[in-house]
Coordinates of N, CA, C and O in Angstrom, one line a residue:
X1 N -17.1 -5.8 -8.6 CA -16.0 -6.3 -9.5 C -16.1 -7.8 -9.8 O -16.1 -8.4 -8.7
X2 N -16.0 -8.2 -11.0 CA -16.0 -9.5 -11.4 C -14.9 -10.4 -10.7 O -13.6 -9.9 -10.8
X3 N -15.1 -11.4 -9.9 CA -14.1 -12.1 -9.3 C -13.0 -12.7 -10.2 O -11.8 -12.9 -9.8
X4 N -13.4 -12.9 -11.4 CA -12.5 -13.6 -12.3 C -11.5 -12.5 -13.0 O -10.4 -12.9 -13.5
X5 N -11.9 -11.2 -12.9 CA -11.0 -10.1 -13.4 C -9.8 -10.1 -12.5 O -9.9 -10.2 -11.1
X6 N -8.7 -9.8 -13.1 CA -7.6 -9.6 -12.4 C -7.6 -8.3 -11.6 O -7.8 -7.2 -12.1
X7 N -7.3 -8.4 -10.3 CA -7.3 -7.1 -9.5 C -6.0 -6.5 -9.7 O -4.9 -6.9 -9.6
X8 N -6.0 -5.3 -10.2 CA -4.9 -4.3 -10.4 C -5.1 -3.2 -9.4 O -6.2 -2.8 -9.0
X9 N -4.0 -2.5 -9.0 CA -4.1 -1.4 -8.0 C -5.0 -0.4 -8.8 O -5.9 0.3 -8.1
X10 N -4.9 -0.2 -9.9 CA -5.8 0.9 -10.8 C -7.2 0.6 -10.7 O -8.1 1.5 -10.4
X11 N -7.6 -0.6 -11.0 CA -9.0 -1.1 -10.7 C -9.6 -0.9 -9.4 O -10.7 -0.5 -9.2
X12 N -8.7 -1.3 -8.4 CA -9.0 -1.1 -7.0 C -9.5 0.4 -6.6 O -10.4 0.7 -6.1
X13 N -8.5 1.2 -7.1 CA -8.6 2.6 -6.9 C -9.9 3.2 -7.5 O -10.6 3.9 -6.9
X14 N -9.9 2.9 -8.8 CA -11.2 3.3 -9.5 C -12.4 2.9 -8.8 O -13.4 3.6 -8.9
X15 N -12.5 1.7 -8.5 CA -13.7 1.1 -7.8 C -14.1 1.6 -6.4 O -15.1 1.9 -6.0
X16 N -13.0 1.7 -5.6 CA -13.1 2.0 -4.2 C -12.7 3.4 -3.8 O -12.9 3.7 -2.6
X17 N -12.2 4.3 -4.7 CA -12.0 5.5 -4.3 C -12.6 6.6 -5.4 O -11.8 7.3 -6.0
X18 N -13.8 6.3 -5.7 CA -14.5 7.0 -6.8 C -14.6 8.5 -6.7 O -14.5 9.1 -7.9
X19 N -14.4 9.0 -5.6 CA -14.3 10.4 -5.4 C -13.0 11.1 -5.4 O -12.8 12.3 -5.1
X20 N -12.0 10.3 -5.8 CA -10.6 10.7 -5.8 C -10.0 11.4 -4.7 O -9.5 12.4 -4.8
X21 N -10.3 10.9 -3.5 CA -10.0 11.4 -2.2 C -8.6 11.2 -1.9 O -8.1 10.0 -2.1
X22 N -7.8 12.2 -1.5 CA -6.4 12.1 -1.0 C -6.4 12.5 0.3 O -7.0 13.5 0.6
X23 N -5.5 11.8 1.1 CA -4.7 10.6 0.8 C -5.6 9.4 0.8 O -6.8 9.5 1.2
X24 N -5.2 8.4 0.0 CA -5.9 7.1 -0.1 C -6.1 6.6 1.3 O -5.2 6.3 2.1
X25 N -7.5 6.2 1.5 CA -7.7 5.5 3.0 C -7.7 4.0 2.6 O -8.7 3.3 2.3
X26 N -6.5 3.4 2.7 CA -6.2 2.1 2.3 C -7.0 1.2 3.4 O -7.4 0.1 2.9
X27 N -7.2 1.5 4.6 CA -7.9 0.8 5.5 C -9.3 0.7 5.2 O -10.0 -0.5 5.1
X28 N -9.9 1.7 4.6 CA -11.4 1.5 4.1 C -11.5 0.7 2.9 O -12.4 0.0 2.9
X29 N -10.6 1.0 2.0 CA -10.6 0.2 0.8 C -10.6 -1.4 1.1 O -11.4 -2.2 0.8
X30 N -9.5 -1.7 1.9 CA -9.4 -3.1 2.3 C -10.6 -3.6 3.0 O -11.2 -4.7 2.6
X31 N -11.2 -2.8 3.9 CA -12.3 -3.4 4.6 C -13.6 -3.5 3.7 O -14.4 -4.5 3.7
X32 N -13.7 -2.6 2.9 CA -14.9 -2.5 1.9 C -14.8 -3.7 0.8 O -15.8 -3.9 0.3
X33 N -13.5 -4.2 0.6 CA -13.4 -5.3 -0.2 C -13.7 -6.6 0.5 O -13.4 -7.7 0.0
X34 N -14.0 -6.6 1.8 CA -14.3 -7.8 2.5 C -13.2 -8.3 3.3 O -13.3 -9.5 3.9
X35 N -12.0 -7.6 3.5 CA -11.0 -8.1 4.3 C -11.1 -7.6 5.8 O -11.7 -6.5 6.0
X36 N -10.6 -8.4 6.7 CA -10.7 -7.8 8.1 C -9.3 -7.4 8.5 O -8.2 -8.0 8.1
X37 N -9.1 -6.2 9.2 CA -8.0 -5.7 9.8 C -8.0 -5.7 11.2 O -9.0 -5.1 11.9
X38 N -7.0 -6.2 11.8 CA -6.9 -6.2 13.4 C -5.7 -5.6 13.7 O -4.6 -6.0 13.2
X39 N -5.7 -4.6 14.6 CA -4.6 -3.9 15.1 C -4.2 -4.5 16.4 O -4.9 -4.7 17.3
X40 N -3.0 -4.9 16.6 CA -2.5 -5.6 17.9 C -1.2 -5.2 18.2 O -0.5 -4.5 17.4
X41 N -0.7 -5.3 19.5 CA 0.6 -4.9 19.8 C 1.5 -6.2 19.7 O 1.1 -7.3 20.3
X42 N 2.6 -6.0 19.1 CA 3.6 -7.2 19.1 C 5.1 -6.5 19.1 O 5.2 -5.2 19.2
X43 N 6.1 -7.2 19.2 CA 7.4 -6.8 19.0 C 7.6 -5.8 17.9 O 7.1 -6.2 16.9
X44 N 8.4 -4.8 18.1 CA 8.5 -3.8 17.1 C 9.2 -4.4 15.8 O 8.9 -3.8 14.7
X45 N 9.8 -5.5 15.9 CA 10.4 -6.0 14.7 C 9.3 -6.9 13.9 O 9.6 -7.3 12.7
X46 N 8.2 -7.1 14.3 CA 7.0 -7.6 13.7 C 6.3 -6.6 13.1 O 5.7 -5.7 13.8
X47 N 6.0 -6.5 11.8 CA 5.2 -5.6 11.1 C 3.7 -6.0 11.1 O 2.9 -5.2 11.4
X48 N 3.6 -7.3 10.8 CA 2.1 -7.8 10.8 C 2.1 -9.3 10.4 O 3.1 -9.8 10.1
X49 N 0.8 -9.7 10.2 CA 0.6 -11.1 9.8 C -0.6 -11.0 9.0 O -1.4 -10.2 9.0
X50 N -0.7 -12.1 7.9 CA -1.9 -12.1 7.1 C -2.2 -13.5 6.8 O -1.4 -14.4 6.9
X51 N -3.5 -13.8 6.5 CA -4.0 -14.9 6.4 C -5.0 -14.8 5.1 O -6.2 -14.3 5.3
X52 N -4.7 -15.1 4.0 CA -5.4 -15.1 2.8 C -6.7 -15.9 2.8 O -7.8 -15.4 2.2
X53 N -6.7 -17.1 3.3 CA -7.9 -17.8 3.4 C -8.9 -17.2 4.2 O -10.2 -17.3 3.9
X54 N -8.5 -16.6 5.3 CA -9.5 -16.1 6.2 C -9.8 -14.5 5.9 O -10.5 -13.9 6.7
X55 N -9.0 -14.1 5.0 CA -9.1 -12.7 4.5 C -8.9 -11.8 5.8 O -9.7 -10.7 5.9
X56 N -7.9 -12.2 6.5 CA -7.6 -11.4 7.7 C -6.1 -10.8 7.8 O -5.3 -11.7 7.4
X57 N -6.0 -9.7 8.2 CA -4.6 -9.2 8.4 C -4.5 -8.7 9.8 O -5.5 -8.1 10.4
X58 N -3.4 -8.8 10.4 CA -3.0 -8.1 11.8 C -1.9 -7.2 11.5 O -0.9 -7.4 10.9
X59 N -2.1 -6.0 12.0 CA -1.1 -4.8 11.9 C -0.6 -4.4 13.3 O -1.4 -4.1 14.1
X60 N 0.8 -4.5 13.3 CA 1.2 -4.0 14.8 C 1.0 -2.6 14.9 O 1.5 -1.7 14.2
X61 N 0.3 -2.2 16.0 CA 0.0 -0.8 16.1 C 1.1 0.0 16.8 O 0.8 1.2 17.1
X62 N 2.2 -0.8 17.1 CA 3.3 0.0 17.6 C 4.1 0.9 16.5 O 5.0 1.5 16.8
X63 N 3.7 0.5 15.3 CA 4.4 1.2 14.1 C 3.5 2.5 14.1 O 2.4 2.7 14.4
X64 N 4.2 3.4 13.2 CA 3.5 4.8 13.0 C 2.5 4.6 12.2 O 2.3 3.5 11.4
X65 N 1.4 5.5 12.0 CA 0.3 5.5 11.1 C 0.7 5.3 9.7 O 0.1 4.5 9.0
X66 N 1.6 6.2 9.3 CA 2.1 5.9 7.9 C 2.7 4.6 7.6 O 2.6 3.9 6.6
X67 N 3.4 4.1 8.6 CA 4.0 2.6 8.5 C 2.7 1.6 8.4 O 2.7 0.6 7.5
X68 N 1.7 2.0 9.3 CA 0.7 1.0 9.2 C -0.1 0.9 8.0 O -0.5 -0.2 7.4
X69 N -0.2 2.0 7.4 CA -0.7 2.2 6.0 C -0.2 1.4 5.1 O -0.6 0.7 4.3
X70 N 1.1 1.6 5.1 CA 2.0 0.8 4.0 C 2.1 -0.6 4.3 O 1.9 -1.5 3.4
X71 N 2.1 -1.0 5.6 CA 2.1 -2.4 6.0 C 0.6 -3.0 5.5 O 0.6 -4.2 5.0
X72 N -0.4 -2.3 5.8 CA -1.8 -2.8 5.3 C -1.8 -3.0 3.6 O -2.2 -4.1 3.2
X73 N -1.4 -2.0 3.0 CA -1.2 -2.1 1.5 C -0.4 -3.2 1.2 O -0.6 -4.0 0.2
X74 N 0.8 -3.4 1.7 CA 1.8 -4.4 1.4 C 1.2 -5.9 1.7 O 1.3 -6.7 0.8
X75 N 0.6 -6.0 2.9 CA 0.0 -7.4 3.1 C -1.2 -7.7 2.3 O -1.4 -8.7 1.8
X76 N -2.1 -6.5 1.9 CA -3.1 -6.8 1.0 C -2.6 -7.2 -0.3 O -3.1 -8.1 -0.9
X77 N -1.4 -6.6 -0.9 CA -0.8 -7.0 -2.1 C -0.5 -8.6 -2.0 O -0.7 -9.3 -3.1
X78 N 0.0 -9.0 -0.9 CA 0.4 -10.3 -0.8 C -0.9 -11.3 -0.9 O -0.9 -12.3 -1.5
X79 N -1.9 -10.9 -0.2 CA -3.1 -11.5 -0.2 C -3.8 -11.7 -1.4 O -4.4 -12.7 -1.7
X80 N -3.8 -10.6 -2.3 CA -4.5 -10.6 -3.8 C -3.5 -11.3 -4.8 O -4.0 -11.8 -5.7
X81 N -2.1 -11.2 -4.5 CA -1.3 -11.7 -5.4 C -0.8 -13.1 -5.2 O -0.8 -14.0 -6.0
X82 N -0.2 -13.4 -4.0 CA 0.4 -14.6 -3.7 C -0.8 -15.6 -3.1 O -0.6 -16.8 -3.2
X83 N -1.8 -15.0 -2.6 CA -2.8 -15.9 -2.0 C -2.3 -16.9 -0.9 O -2.8 -18.1 -0.9
X84 N -1.4 -16.5 -0.1 CA -0.9 -17.5 1.0 C -1.0 -16.7 2.3 O -1.7 -15.7 2.5
X85 N -0.2 -17.2 3.3 CA -0.2 -16.6 4.5 C 1.2 -16.2 5.0 O 2.1 -16.9 4.3
X86 N 1.4 -15.3 5.9 CA 2.8 -15.0 6.3 C 2.9 -14.0 7.4 O 1.9 -13.5 7.8
X87 N 4.1 -13.9 7.9 CA 4.4 -12.9 8.9 C 5.4 -12.0 8.3 O 6.4 -12.5 7.8
X88 N 5.1 -10.8 8.4 CA 6.0 -9.6 8.0 C 7.0 -9.3 9.1 O 6.4 -8.7 10.0
X89 N 8.3 -9.5 8.9 CA 9.1 -9.0 9.9 C 10.2 -7.9 9.2 O 10.1 -7.8 8.1
X90 N 11.0 -7.4 10.1 CA 11.9 -6.4 9.6 C 12.9 -7.2 8.6 O 13.5 -6.5 7.7
X91 N 13.1 -8.5 8.7 CA 13.8 -9.2 7.8 C 13.2 -9.7 6.5 O 13.9 -9.7 5.4
X92 N 11.9 -9.7 6.4 CA 11.2 -10.1 5.1 C 10.6 -8.9 4.5 O 10.6 -8.7 3.3
X93 N 10.1 -8.0 5.3 CA 9.2 -6.8 4.7 C 10.3 -5.9 3.8 O 11.2 -5.4 4.4
X94 N 9.9 -5.7 2.6 CA 10.7 -5.0 1.8 C 11.9 -5.5 1.4 O 13.0 -4.9 0.7
X95 N 12.2 -6.9 1.5 CA 13.5 -7.5 1.2 C 13.4 -7.4 -0.4 O 12.8 -8.2 -1.0
X96 N 14.4 -6.6 -0.9 CA 14.4 -6.6 -2.4 C 15.2 -7.7 -3.2 O 15.3 -7.8 -4.3
X97 N 15.5 -8.7 -2.4 CA 16.0 -10.0 -3.0 C 14.8 -11.0 -3.2 O 15.1 -12.0 -3.9
X98 N 13.8 -10.8 -2.5 CA 12.6 -11.9 -2.6 C 11.6 -11.3 -3.7 O 11.1 -10.2 -3.5
X99 N 11.4 -12.0 -4.7 CA 10.4 -11.6 -5.8 C 9.0 -11.1 -5.3 O 8.6 -10.2 -5.7
X100 N 8.6 -11.9 -4.3 CA 7.2 -11.7 -4.0 C 7.1 -10.3 -3.1 O 6.0 -9.7 -3.0
X101 N 8.2 -10.1 -2.4 CA 8.3 -8.8 -1.7 C 8.4 -7.6 -2.6 O 7.8 -6.6 -2.4
X102 N 9.2 -7.8 -3.7 CA 9.4 -6.6 -4.7 C 8.0 -6.4 -5.1 O 7.6 -5.3 -5.4
X103 N 7.2 -7.4 -5.6 CA 5.9 -7.2 -6.1 C 4.9 -6.6 -5.2 O 4.2 -5.6 -5.5
X104 N 5.0 -7.1 -3.9 CA 4.0 -6.5 -2.9 C 4.3 -5.0 -2.7 O 3.5 -4.2 -2.5
X105 N 5.7 -4.7 -2.7 CA 5.9 -3.3 -2.4 C 5.5 -2.5 -3.7 O 5.1 -1.3 -3.5
X106 N 5.7 -2.9 -4.9 CA 5.2 -2.3 -6.1 C 3.7 -2.0 -5.9 O 3.3 -0.9 -6.3
X107 N 3.0 -3.0 -5.7 CA 1.4 -2.9 -5.6 C 1.0 -2.0 -4.5 O 0.1 -1.1 -4.7
X108 N 1.7 -2.0 -3.3 CA 1.5 -1.2 -2.3 C 1.7 0.2 -2.5 O 0.8 1.2 -2.3
X109 N 2.8 0.4 -3.3 CA 3.0 2.0 -3.6 C 2.0 2.5 -4.6 O 1.7 3.7 -4.6
X110 N 1.6 1.5 -5.6 CA 0.6 1.9 -6.5 C -0.7 2.1 -5.9 O -1.5 3.1 -6.5
X111 N -1.0 1.5 -4.9 CA -2.2 1.7 -4.1 C -2.3 3.0 -3.4 O -3.2 3.8 -3.4
X112 N -1.1 3.2 -2.7 CA -1.1 4.5 -1.9 C -0.8 5.7 -2.7 O -1.0 6.9 -2.3
X113 N -0.1 5.5 -3.9 CA 0.3 6.8 -4.5 C 0.0 6.4 -6.2 O 1.0 6.1 -6.9
X114 N -1.3 6.4 -6.5 CA -1.7 5.9 -7.9 C -1.0 6.8 -8.9 O -0.9 8.0 -8.8
X115 N -0.7 6.2 -10.0 CA 0.0 6.9 -11.1 C -0.9 8.0 -11.6 O -0.3 9.3 -11.7
X116 N -2.1 7.8 -11.7 CA -3.1 8.8 -12.3 C -3.1 10.1 -11.3 O -3.0 11.3 -11.8
X117 N -3.2 9.9 -10.1 CA -3.2 10.9 -9.1 C -1.8 11.7 -9.1 O -1.9 12.9 -9.0
X118 N -0.8 11.0 -9.0 CA 0.5 11.7 -9.2 C 0.6 12.5 -10.4 O 1.2 13.7 -10.4
X119 N 0.3 12.0 -11.6 CA 0.4 12.7 -12.7 C -0.5 14.0 -12.7 O 0.0 15.0 -13.2
X120 N -1.7 14.0 -12.2 CA -2.5 15.2 -12.0 C -1.9 16.1 -11.2 O -1.9 17.2 -11.5
X121 N -1.4 15.7 -10.0 CA -0.7 16.7 -9.1 C 0.5 17.3 -9.8 O 0.7 18.4 -9.7
X122 N 1.3 16.6 -10.5 CA 2.6 17.2 -11.1 C 2.2 17.9 -12.4 O 2.6 19.1 -12.5
X123 N 1.4 17.4 -13.3 CA 1.2 18.0 -14.6 C 0.1 18.8 -14.7 O 0.2 19.9 -15.5
X124 N -1.0 18.8 -13.8 CA -2.1 19.7 -13.9 C -2.1 20.6 -12.8 O -2.4 21.9 -13.0
X125 N -1.7 20.3 -11.6 CA -1.6 21.2 -10.5 C -0.2 21.8 -10.2 O -0.1 22.6 -9.3
X126 N 0.8 21.3 -11.0 CA 2.1 21.8 -10.9 C 2.7 21.6 -9.5 O 3.4 22.6 -9.2
X127 N 2.4 20.6 -8.7 CA 3.0 20.5 -7.5 C 4.1 19.4 -7.8 O 3.8 18.3 -8.1
X128 N 5.2 19.9 -7.7 CA 6.5 18.9 -8.1 C 7.4 18.6 -6.9 O 8.3 17.9 -6.9
X129 N 7.2 19.3 -5.7 CA 8.1 19.1 -4.6 C 7.7 17.8 -4.0 O 6.5 17.5 -3.5
X130 N 8.7 17.0 -3.9 CA 8.5 15.6 -3.2 C 7.9 15.6 -1.7 O 7.2 14.8 -1.4
X131 N 8.4 16.7 -1.1 CA 8.0 16.9 0.3 C 6.5 17.1 0.3 O 5.8 16.7 1.2
X132 N 6.0 18.1 -0.5 CA 4.7 18.5 -0.5 C 3.9 17.3 -1.0 O 2.8 17.1 -0.3
X133 N 4.3 16.5 -2.0 CA 3.6 15.5 -2.5 C 3.3 14.3 -1.4 O 2.4 13.7 -1.2
X134 N 4.5 14.2 -0.6 CA 4.5 13.1 0.4 C 3.3 13.5 1.4 O 2.8 12.6 2.0
X135 N 3.2 14.7 1.7 CA 2.0 15.1 2.6 C 0.8 15.0 2.1 O -0.2 14.6 2.8
X136 N 0.7 15.3 0.8 CA -0.7 15.2 0.2 C -1.1 13.7 0.2 O -2.3 13.3 0.4
X137 N -0.2 12.8 -0.2 CA -0.4 11.5 -0.2 C -0.4 10.8 1.2 O -0.7 9.6 1.3
X138 N 0.1 11.5 2.1 CA 0.4 11.0 3.5 C 1.3 9.7 3.5 O 0.9 8.6 4.0
X139 N 2.4 9.8 2.8 CA 3.4 8.8 2.8 C 4.7 9.3 3.2 O 5.0 10.5 3.3
X140 N 5.8 8.6 3.5 CA 6.9 9.1 3.9 C 7.7 9.8 2.6 O 7.4 9.4 1.5
X141 N 8.6 10.6 3.0 CA 9.3 11.2 1.8 C 10.1 10.2 1.0 O 10.1 10.2 -0.2
X142 N 10.6 9.3 1.6 CA 11.5 8.2 0.9 C 10.5 7.4 0.0 O 10.9 7.1 -1.2
X143 N 9.4 7.1 0.4 CA 8.4 6.3 -0.4 C 8.0 7.1 -1.6 O 7.9 6.7 -2.7
X144 N 7.8 8.5 -1.5 CA 7.5 9.3 -2.5 C 8.6 9.4 -3.6 O 8.4 9.3 -4.8
X145 N 9.7 9.6 -3.0 CA 11.0 9.8 -4.0 C 11.1 8.4 -4.7 O 11.2 8.5 -6.0
X146 N 10.9 7.3 -4.2 CA 10.9 6.0 -4.8 C 10.0 5.9 -5.9 O 10.2 5.5 -7.0
X147 N 8.7 6.4 -5.5 CA 7.5 6.3 -6.5 C 7.8 7.2 -7.7 O 7.6 6.8 -8.9
X148 N 8.2 8.3 -7.4 CA 8.5 9.3 -8.4 C 9.6 8.9 -9.4 O 9.6 9.0 -10.6
X149 N 10.8 8.1 -8.8 CA 11.7 7.6 -9.6 C 11.2 6.4 -10.6 O 11.6 6.3 -11.6
X150 N 10.4 5.6 -10.0 CA 9.8 4.4 -10.7 C 8.9 5.1 -11.8 O 8.7 4.3 -13.0
X151 N 8.3 6.2 -11.7 CA 7.4 6.9 -12.8 C 8.2 7.6 -13.6 O 7.6 8.2 -14.7
X152 N 9.5 7.8 -13.5 CA 10.3 8.4 -14.5 C 10.5 10.0 -14.1 O 10.9 10.7 -15.2
X153 N 10.1 10.6 -13.0 CA 10.1 12.0 -12.8 C 11.6 12.3 -12.4 O 11.9 13.5 -12.4
X154 N 12.3 11.5 -12.0 CA 13.8 11.7 -11.6 C 14.7 10.8 -12.4 O 14.4 9.7 -12.7

């Protein structure tokens, strides 16, 4: 991928998930793009840390696997969008009052639940149950409901 091209979730998925495998393996995608992921133990209120210059993120392994995947996608979104450093805590992560957090959540949900794949599941495979979709994409039920709402299915 040309460095000057703007990275979008769609381009990333098309480039790094060419076989259309579900659920999306965000850890492999991030690693294959040259980023480092370190799993470490920290206070449960700390989700993770990221350093855009060093292309490194740390993810609190005390979180569930689904949370770790979303944390990875969320911090990766910060790294490609904000290009800064930060610590994600329960107070900052997903704070819908902070513009950069709103954008990071949007990008993370698009990476883990790509529009094209959701449309295929619903329109071609007739899988419309959010619980079943959340299992296919290996995301929380609430994350799937939120994504389906954003896509206009509810």
